[in-house]
Structures are given as structure tokens and as C-alpha cells.
PDB file of C-alpha atoms in Angstrom:
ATOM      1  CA  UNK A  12      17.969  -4.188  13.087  1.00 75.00           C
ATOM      2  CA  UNK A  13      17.257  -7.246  10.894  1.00 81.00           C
ATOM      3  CA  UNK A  14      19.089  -7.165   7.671  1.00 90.00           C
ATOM      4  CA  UNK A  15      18.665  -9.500   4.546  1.00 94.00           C
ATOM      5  CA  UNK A  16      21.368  -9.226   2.353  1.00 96.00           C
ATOM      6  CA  UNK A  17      21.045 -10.969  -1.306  1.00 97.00           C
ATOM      7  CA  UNK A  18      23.700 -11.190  -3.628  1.00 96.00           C
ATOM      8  CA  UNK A  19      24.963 -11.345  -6.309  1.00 97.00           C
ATOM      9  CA  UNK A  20      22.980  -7.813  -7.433  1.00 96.00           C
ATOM     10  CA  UNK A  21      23.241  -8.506 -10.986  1.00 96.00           C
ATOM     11  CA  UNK A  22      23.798 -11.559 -12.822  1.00 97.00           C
ATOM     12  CA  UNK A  23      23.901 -11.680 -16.667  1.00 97.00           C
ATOM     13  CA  UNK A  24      23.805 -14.992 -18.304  1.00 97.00           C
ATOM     14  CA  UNK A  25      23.587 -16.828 -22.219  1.00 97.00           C
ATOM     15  CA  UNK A  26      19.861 -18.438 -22.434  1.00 97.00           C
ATOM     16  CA  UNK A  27      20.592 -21.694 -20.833  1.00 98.00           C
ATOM     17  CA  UNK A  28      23.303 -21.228 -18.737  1.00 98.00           C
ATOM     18  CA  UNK A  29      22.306 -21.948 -14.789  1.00 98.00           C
ATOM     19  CA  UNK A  30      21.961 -18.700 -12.037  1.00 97.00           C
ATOM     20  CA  UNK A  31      21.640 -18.858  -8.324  1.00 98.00           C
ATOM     21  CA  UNK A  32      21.363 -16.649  -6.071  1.00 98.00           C
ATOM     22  CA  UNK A  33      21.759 -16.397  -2.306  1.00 98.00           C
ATOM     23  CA  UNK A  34      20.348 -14.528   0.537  1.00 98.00           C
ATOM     24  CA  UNK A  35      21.629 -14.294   4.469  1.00 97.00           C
ATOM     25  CA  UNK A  36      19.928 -12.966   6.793  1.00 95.00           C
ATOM     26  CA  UNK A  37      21.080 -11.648  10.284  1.00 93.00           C
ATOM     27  CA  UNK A  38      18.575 -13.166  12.652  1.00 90.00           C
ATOM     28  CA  UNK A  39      17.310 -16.942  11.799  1.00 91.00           C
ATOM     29  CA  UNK A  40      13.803 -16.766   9.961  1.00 90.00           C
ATOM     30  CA  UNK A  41      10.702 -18.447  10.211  1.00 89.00           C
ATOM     31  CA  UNK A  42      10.216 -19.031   6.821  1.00 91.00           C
ATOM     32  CA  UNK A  43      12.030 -17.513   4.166  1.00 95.00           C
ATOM     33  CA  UNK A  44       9.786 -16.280   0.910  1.00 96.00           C
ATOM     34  CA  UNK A  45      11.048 -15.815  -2.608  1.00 98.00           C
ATOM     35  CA  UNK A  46       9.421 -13.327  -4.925  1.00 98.00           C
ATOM     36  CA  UNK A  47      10.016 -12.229  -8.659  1.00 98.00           C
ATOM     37  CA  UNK A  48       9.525  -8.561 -10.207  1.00 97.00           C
ATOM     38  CA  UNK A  49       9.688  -8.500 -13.940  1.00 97.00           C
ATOM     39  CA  UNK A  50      10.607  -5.479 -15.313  1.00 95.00           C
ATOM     40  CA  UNK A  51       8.166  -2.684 -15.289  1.00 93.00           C
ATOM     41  CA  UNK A  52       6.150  -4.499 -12.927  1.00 95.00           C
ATOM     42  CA  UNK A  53       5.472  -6.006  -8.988  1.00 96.00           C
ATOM     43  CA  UNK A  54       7.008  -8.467  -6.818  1.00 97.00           C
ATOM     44  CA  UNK A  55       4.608 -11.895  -7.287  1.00 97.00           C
ATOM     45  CA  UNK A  56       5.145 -14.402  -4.538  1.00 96.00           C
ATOM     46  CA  UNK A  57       7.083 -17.375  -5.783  1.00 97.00           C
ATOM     47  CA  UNK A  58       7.381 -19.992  -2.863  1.00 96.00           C
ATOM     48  CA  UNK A  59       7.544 -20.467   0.847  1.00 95.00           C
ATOM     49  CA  UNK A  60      10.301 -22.312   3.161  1.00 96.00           C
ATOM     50  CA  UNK A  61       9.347 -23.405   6.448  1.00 94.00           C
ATOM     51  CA  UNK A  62      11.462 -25.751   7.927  1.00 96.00           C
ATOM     52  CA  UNK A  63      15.540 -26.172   8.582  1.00 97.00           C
ATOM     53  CA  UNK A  64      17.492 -27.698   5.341  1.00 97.00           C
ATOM     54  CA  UNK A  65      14.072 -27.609   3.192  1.00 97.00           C
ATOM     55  CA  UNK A  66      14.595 -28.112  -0.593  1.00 98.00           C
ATOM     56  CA  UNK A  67      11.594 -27.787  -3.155  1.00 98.00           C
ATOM     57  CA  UNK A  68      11.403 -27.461  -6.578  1.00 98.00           C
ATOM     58  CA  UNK A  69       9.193 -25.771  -9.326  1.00 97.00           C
ATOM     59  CA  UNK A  70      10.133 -26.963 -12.562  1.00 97.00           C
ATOM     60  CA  UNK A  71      13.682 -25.401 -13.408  1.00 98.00           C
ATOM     61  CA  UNK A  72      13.840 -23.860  -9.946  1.00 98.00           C
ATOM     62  CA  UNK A  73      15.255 -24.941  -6.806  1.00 98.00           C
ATOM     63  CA  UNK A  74      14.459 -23.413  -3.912  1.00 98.00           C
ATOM     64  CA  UNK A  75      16.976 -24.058  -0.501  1.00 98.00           C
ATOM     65  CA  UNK A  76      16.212 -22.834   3.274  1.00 98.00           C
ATOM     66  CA  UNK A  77      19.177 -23.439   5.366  1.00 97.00           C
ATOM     67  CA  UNK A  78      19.972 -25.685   8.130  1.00 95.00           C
ATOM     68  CA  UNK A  79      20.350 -22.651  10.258  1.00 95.00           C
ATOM     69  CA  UNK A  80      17.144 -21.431   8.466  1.00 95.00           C
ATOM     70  CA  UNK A  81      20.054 -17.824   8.242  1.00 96.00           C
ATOM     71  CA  UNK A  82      20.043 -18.557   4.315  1.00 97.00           C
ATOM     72  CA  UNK A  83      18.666 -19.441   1.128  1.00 98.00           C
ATOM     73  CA  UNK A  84      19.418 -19.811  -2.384  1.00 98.00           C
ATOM     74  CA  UNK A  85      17.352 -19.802  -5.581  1.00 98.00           C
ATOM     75  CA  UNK A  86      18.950 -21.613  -8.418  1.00 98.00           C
ATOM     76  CA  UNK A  87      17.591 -21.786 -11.898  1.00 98.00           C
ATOM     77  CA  UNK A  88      18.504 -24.723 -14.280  1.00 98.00           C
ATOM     78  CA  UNK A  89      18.859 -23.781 -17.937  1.00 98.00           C
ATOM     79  CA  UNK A  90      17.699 -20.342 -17.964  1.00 98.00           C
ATOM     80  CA  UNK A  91      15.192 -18.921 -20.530  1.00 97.00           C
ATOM     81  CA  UNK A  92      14.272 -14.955 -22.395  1.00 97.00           C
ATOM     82  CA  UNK A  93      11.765 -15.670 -19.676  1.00 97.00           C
ATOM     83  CA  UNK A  94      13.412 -15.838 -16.548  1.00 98.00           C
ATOM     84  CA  UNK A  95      14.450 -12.223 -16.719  1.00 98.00           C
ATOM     85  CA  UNK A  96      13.652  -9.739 -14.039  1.00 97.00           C
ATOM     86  CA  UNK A  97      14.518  -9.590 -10.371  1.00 97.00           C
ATOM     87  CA  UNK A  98      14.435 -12.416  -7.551  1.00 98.00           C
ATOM     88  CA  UNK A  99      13.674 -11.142  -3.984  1.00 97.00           C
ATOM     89  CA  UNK A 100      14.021 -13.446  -0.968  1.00 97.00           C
ATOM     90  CA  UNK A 101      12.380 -11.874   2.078  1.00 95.00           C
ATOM     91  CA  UNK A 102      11.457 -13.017   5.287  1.00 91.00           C
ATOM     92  CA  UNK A 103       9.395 -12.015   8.629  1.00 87.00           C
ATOM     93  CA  UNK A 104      10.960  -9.205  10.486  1.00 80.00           C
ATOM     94  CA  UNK A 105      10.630  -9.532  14.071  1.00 71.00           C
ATOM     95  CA  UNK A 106       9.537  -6.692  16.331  1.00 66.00           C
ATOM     96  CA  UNK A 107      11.520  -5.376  19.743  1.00 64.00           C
ATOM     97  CA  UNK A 108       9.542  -8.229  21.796  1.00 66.00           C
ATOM     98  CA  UNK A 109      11.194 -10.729  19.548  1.00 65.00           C
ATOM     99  CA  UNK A 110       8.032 -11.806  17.868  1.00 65.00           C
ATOM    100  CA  UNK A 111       7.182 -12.165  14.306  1.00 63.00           C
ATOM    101  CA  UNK A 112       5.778  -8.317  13.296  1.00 70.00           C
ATOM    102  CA  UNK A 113       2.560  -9.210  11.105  1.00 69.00           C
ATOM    103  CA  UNK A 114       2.401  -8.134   7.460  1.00 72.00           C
ATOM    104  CA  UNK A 115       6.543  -6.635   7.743  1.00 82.00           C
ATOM    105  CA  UNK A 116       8.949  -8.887   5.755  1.00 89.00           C
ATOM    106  CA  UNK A 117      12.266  -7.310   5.239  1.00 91.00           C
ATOM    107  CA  UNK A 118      13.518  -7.366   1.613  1.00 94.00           C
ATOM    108  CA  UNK A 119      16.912  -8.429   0.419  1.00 96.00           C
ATOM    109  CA  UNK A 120      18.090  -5.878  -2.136  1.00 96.00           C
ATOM    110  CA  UNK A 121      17.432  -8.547  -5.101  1.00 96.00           C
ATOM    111  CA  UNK A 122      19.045 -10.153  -7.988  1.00 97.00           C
ATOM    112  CA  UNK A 123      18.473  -8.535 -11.147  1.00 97.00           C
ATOM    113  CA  UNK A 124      18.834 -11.145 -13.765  1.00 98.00           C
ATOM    114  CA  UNK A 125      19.156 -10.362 -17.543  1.00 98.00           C
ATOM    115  CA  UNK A 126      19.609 -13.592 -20.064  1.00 97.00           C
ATOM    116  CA  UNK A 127      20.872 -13.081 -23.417  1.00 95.00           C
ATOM    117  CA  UNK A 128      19.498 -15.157 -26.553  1.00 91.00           C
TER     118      UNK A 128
ATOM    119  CA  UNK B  29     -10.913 -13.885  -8.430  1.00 69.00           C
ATOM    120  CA  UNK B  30      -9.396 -10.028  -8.390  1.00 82.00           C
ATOM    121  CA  UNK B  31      -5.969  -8.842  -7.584  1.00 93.00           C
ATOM    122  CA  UNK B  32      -4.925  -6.315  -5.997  1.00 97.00           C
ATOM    123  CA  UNK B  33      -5.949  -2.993  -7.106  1.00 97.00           C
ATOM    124  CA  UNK B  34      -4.029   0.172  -6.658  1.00 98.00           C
ATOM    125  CA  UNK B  35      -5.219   3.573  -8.157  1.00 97.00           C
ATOM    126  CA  UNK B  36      -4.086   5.547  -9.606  1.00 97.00           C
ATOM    127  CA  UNK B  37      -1.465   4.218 -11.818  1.00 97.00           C
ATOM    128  CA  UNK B  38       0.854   6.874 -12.076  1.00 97.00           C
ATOM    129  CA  UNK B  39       1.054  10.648 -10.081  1.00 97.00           C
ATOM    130  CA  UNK B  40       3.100  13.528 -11.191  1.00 98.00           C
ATOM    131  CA  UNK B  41       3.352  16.286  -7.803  1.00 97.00           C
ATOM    132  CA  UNK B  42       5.251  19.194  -6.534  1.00 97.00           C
ATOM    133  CA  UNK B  43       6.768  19.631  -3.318  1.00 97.00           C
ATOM    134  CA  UNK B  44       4.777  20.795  -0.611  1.00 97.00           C
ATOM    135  CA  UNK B  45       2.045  18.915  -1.972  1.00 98.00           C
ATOM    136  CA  UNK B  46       0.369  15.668  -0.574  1.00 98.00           C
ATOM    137  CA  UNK B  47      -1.271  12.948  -2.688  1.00 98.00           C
ATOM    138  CA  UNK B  48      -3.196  10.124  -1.483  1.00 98.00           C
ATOM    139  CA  UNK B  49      -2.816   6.439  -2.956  1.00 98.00           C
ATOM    140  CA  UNK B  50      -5.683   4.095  -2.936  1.00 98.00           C
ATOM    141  CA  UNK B  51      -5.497   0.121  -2.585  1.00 98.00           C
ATOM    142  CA  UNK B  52      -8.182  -2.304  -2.544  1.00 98.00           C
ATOM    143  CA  UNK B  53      -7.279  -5.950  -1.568  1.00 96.00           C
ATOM    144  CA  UNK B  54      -8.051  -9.011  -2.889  1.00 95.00           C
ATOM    145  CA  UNK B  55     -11.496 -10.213  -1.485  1.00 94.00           C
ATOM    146  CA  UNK B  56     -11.495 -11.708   1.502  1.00 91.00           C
ATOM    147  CA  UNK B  57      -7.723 -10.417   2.698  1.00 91.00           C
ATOM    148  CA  UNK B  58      -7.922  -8.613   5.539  1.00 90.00           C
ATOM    149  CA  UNK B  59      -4.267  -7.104   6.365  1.00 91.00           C
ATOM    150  CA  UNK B  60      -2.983  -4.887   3.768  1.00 94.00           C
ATOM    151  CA  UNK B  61       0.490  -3.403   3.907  1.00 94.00           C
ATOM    152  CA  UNK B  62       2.580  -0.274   2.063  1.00 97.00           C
ATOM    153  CA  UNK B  63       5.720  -0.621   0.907  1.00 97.00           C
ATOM    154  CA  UNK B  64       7.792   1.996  -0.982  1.00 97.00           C
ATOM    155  CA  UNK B  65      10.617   0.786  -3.597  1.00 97.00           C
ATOM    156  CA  UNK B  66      13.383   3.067  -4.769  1.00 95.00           C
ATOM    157  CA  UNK B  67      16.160   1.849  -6.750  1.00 89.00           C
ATOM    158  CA  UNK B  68      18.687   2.661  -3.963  1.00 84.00           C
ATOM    159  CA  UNK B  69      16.462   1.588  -0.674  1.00 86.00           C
ATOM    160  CA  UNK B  70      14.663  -1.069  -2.394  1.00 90.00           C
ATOM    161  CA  UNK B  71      11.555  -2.340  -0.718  1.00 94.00           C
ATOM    162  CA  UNK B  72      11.001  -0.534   2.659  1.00 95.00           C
ATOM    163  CA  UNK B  73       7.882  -1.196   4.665  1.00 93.00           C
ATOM    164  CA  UNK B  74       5.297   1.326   5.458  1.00 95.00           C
ATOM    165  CA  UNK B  75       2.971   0.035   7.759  1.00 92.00           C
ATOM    166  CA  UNK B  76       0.381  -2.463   7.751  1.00 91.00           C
ATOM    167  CA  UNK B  77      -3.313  -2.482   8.631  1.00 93.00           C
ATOM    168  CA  UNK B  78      -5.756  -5.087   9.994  1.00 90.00           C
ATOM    169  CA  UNK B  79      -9.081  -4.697  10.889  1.00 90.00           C
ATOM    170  CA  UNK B  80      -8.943  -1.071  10.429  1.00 93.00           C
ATOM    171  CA  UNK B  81      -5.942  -0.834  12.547  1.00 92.00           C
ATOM    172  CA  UNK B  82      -1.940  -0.094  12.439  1.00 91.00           C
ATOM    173  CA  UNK B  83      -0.232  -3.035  13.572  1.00 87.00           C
ATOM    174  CA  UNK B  84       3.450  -2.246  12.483  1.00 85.00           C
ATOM    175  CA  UNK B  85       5.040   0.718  11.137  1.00 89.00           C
ATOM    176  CA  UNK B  86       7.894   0.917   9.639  1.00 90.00           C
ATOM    177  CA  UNK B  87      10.970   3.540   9.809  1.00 91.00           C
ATOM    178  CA  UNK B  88       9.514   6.954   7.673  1.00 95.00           C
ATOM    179  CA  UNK B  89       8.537  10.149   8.762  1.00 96.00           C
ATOM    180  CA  UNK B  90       5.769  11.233  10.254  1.00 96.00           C
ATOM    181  CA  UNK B  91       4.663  12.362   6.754  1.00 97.00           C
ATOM    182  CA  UNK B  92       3.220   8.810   5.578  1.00 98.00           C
ATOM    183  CA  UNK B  93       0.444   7.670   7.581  1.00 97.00           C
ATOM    184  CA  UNK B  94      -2.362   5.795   6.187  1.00 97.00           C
ATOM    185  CA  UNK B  95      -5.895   4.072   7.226  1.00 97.00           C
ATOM    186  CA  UNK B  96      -8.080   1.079   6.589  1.00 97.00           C
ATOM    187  CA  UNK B  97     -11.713   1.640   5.863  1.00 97.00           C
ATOM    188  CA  UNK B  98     -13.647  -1.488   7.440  1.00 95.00           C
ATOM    189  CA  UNK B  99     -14.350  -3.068   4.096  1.00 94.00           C
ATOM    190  CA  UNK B 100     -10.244  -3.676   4.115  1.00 94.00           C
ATOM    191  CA  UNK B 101      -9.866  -0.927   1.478  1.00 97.00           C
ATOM    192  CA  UNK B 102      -6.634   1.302   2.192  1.00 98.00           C
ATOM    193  CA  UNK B 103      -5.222   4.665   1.686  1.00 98.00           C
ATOM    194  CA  UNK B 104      -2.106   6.029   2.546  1.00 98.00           C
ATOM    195  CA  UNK B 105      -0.919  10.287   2.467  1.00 98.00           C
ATOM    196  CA  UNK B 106       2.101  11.810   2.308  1.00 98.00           C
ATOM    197  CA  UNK B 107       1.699  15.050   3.131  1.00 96.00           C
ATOM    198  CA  UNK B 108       4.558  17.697   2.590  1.00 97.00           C
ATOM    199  CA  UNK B 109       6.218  15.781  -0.668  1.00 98.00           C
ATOM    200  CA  UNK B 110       9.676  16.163  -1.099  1.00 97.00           C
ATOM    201  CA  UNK B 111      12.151  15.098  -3.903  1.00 97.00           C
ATOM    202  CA  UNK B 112      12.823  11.922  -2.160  1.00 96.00           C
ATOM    203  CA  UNK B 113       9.434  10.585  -2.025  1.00 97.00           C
ATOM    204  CA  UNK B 114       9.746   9.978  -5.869  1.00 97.00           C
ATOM    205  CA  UNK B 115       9.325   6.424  -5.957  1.00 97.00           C
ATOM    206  CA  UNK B 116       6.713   3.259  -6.268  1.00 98.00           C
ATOM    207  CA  UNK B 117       4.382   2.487  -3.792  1.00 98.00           C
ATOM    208  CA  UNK B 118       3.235  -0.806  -3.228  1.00 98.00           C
ATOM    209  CA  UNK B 119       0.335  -2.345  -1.599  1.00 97.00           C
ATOM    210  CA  UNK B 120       0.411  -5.938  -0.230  1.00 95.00           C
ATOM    211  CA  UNK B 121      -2.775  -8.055   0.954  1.00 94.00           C
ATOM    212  CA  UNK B 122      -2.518 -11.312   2.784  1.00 90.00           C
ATOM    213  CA  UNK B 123      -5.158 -12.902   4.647  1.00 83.00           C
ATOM    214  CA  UNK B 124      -3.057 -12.313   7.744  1.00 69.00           C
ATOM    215  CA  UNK B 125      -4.276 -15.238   9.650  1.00 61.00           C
ATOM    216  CA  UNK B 126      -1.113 -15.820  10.355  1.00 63.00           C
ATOM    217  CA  UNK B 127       1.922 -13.894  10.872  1.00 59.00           C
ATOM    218  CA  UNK B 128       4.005 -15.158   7.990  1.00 68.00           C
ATOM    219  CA  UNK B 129       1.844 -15.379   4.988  1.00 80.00           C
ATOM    220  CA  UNK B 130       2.788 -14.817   1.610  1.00 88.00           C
ATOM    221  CA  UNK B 131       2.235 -11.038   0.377  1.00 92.00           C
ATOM    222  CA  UNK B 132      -0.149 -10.183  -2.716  1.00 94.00           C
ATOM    223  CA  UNK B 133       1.010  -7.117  -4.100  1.00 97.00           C
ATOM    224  CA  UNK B 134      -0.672  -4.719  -6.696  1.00 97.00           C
ATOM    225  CA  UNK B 135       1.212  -2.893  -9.748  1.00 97.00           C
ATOM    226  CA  UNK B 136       2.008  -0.070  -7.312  1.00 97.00           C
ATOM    227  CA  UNK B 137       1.422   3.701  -8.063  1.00 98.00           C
ATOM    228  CA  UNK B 138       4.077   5.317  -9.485  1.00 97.00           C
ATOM    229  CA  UNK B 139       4.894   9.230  -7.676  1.00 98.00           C
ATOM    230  CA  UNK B 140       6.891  11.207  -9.416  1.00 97.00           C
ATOM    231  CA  UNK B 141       7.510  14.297  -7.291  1.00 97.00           C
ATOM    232  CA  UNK B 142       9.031  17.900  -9.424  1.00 96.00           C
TER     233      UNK B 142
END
């Protein structure tokens, strides 16, 4: 079936040093969706890549979709005390038909990120 | 406007005992789906609801099952709990008027199962 793999699975970094992370998937996406889990609590949506080689950016973070639209990355500039918890790219898993299956993205396994002051 | 609300926060069970989880979805959002995080599995889908019916299921026993009351409120059972059902359970709402829309999730119910 669809896999999304994510690595690195932990990343520990000095406040202001950069992170990325990267996620490949096994079937070319959609759209690709990035969420972050702080510790202790849920996954909140982050952003949304549509289209082949896409690039957009939310203050320190960059967001990159693939030319394949296969893989992703997530890269954080100058990290902060803030910026810990854990990054999950996900995308739409498609069902035996080959169509997008409603309301079932598959997960990668996550980044968890810890920054020391 | 509300978030997702899941209830209850946290459950402490047995096995051989079932529980029920509750969600209500953020007003307006009309799929809601279940997804169960472990720290080994991660996030594994359940199955998602629209309109008061299953659209997708994902990969558990026949154990889980859930339902979707027609004001898009959710539940979802596990009957039969065993050791590895310990985990959080997440509910998701979208407004599912497409297929790839970005998930809402509540803070999950916590199951602890002894």
C-alpha cells in the first residue's frame, strides 16, 4: 500500500540553528499537507502543496513539494524554544480504484524536534 | 468559531470492556474522520464519515466501528479492549467538499486500557 516515509525521526538542535526535514512518498500525491503536534497535544494543519516544484513560505518556514510531487521538505530558518514538537507531512491515500479516498491521508512517522536554549 | 470537540478527555478501561468516544466537529464540517496514534504505529486511520455514512475504512479489526448522527456529530466503539488499544484517538473534521482538504483535529481522548 501507500507509504510516507519522513525522516530524520528526531532532530535536536541549539536555538537558532536551521532543521529540515523530508518526506517521500511511494505513489505521487495530489497535494502534500504538513502538520505540527506540540507535545502533549494534536496535529494542527500547517500548509498545503498543490502543484509540481511548489515553494511557499510562512515566516521562518519553507515549505517544498517536489517536481515529481513524490517529496517534500520542511525547513525552518533560525529555530526558536518555540518550534519544538513534531512535524508531520501527510498526503491523500488513494483507494484500490486509484482515486483519492476522502477524509484518509496517510501519515509519515514525523520529525520530533527538540531545540535547546 | 469552535474547534473540534472530543469527550471525554481521558479513559482508564479493562480488557473485555468497550468504551465509546464522542466527537463533535467544527460547525459546518461535514466529514469527520478517526485516527488512532501510538508511539510505534503513529497515526493510523480509522474510518471516516459523511453524511451519516462510512466512506473509507481503514485497516483495524472488526472491533472499531463507529457512526455519524445527522447533525455531523460522531462516535466511535471498540468493543472487546485489549492491551493494544491503549493509545490516542483522534477525530478530524474537514468540510469534505473536496477530497483533499486540510484535516481539523481535536485534542484526542486518551484510552488507557489495564
Amino acid at each position: 500500500g501507500q507509504q510516507v516515509m519522513q525522516i530524520p525521526q528526531y532532530q535536536h538542535v541549539q536555538e537558532g540553528e536551521d532543521f529540515t526535514t523530508y518526506c517521500n512518498s511511494s505513489t505521487t500525491l495530489s497535494n502534500i499537507q504538513w502538520y505540527k503536534q506540540r507535545p502533549g497535544g494534536h496535529p494542527v494543519f500547517l500548509i498545503q502543496l498543490v502543484k509540481s516544484g511548489e515553494v511557499k513560505k510562512q515566516k521562518r518556514l519553507t515549505f517544498q513539494f517536489g517536481e515529481a510531487k513524490k517529496n517534500s521538505s520542511l525547513h525552518i530558518t533560525a529555530t526558536q524554544t518555540t518550534d519544538v514538537g513534531t512535524y508531520f507531512c501527510a498526503g491523500p491515500t488513494r483507494n484500490d480504484a486509484g482515486g483519492t479516498s476522502y477524509g484518509k491521508l496517510t501519515f509519515g512517522q514525523g520529525t520530533i524536534l527538540t531545540v535547546h536554549p | 468559531k469552535a474547534g473540534v470537540t472530543q469527550t471525554p478527555r481521558y479513559l482508564i478501561k479493562t480488557r473485555g470492556q468497550q468504551v465509546t468516544l464522542s466527537c463533535s466537529p467544527i460547525s459546518g464540517h461535514r466529514s469527520v474522520s478517526w485516527y488512532q496514534q501510538t508511539p510505534g504505529q503513529g497515526l493510523q486511520f480509522l474510518f471516516e464519515y459523511f453524511s451519516e455514512t462510512q466512506r473509507n475504512k481503514g485497516n483495524f479489526p472488526g472491533r472499531f466501528s463507529g457512526r455519524q448522527f445527522s447533525n455531523s456529530r460522531s462516535e466511535m466503539n471498540v468493543s472487546t479492549l485489549e492491551l493494544g488499544d491503549s493509545a490516542l484517538y483522534l477525530c478530524a473534521s474537514s468540510l469534505s467538499i473536496l477530497s483533499n482538504e486540510k484535516l481539523f483535529f481535536g485534542s484526542g481522548t486518551q484510552l488507557s486500557v489495564l
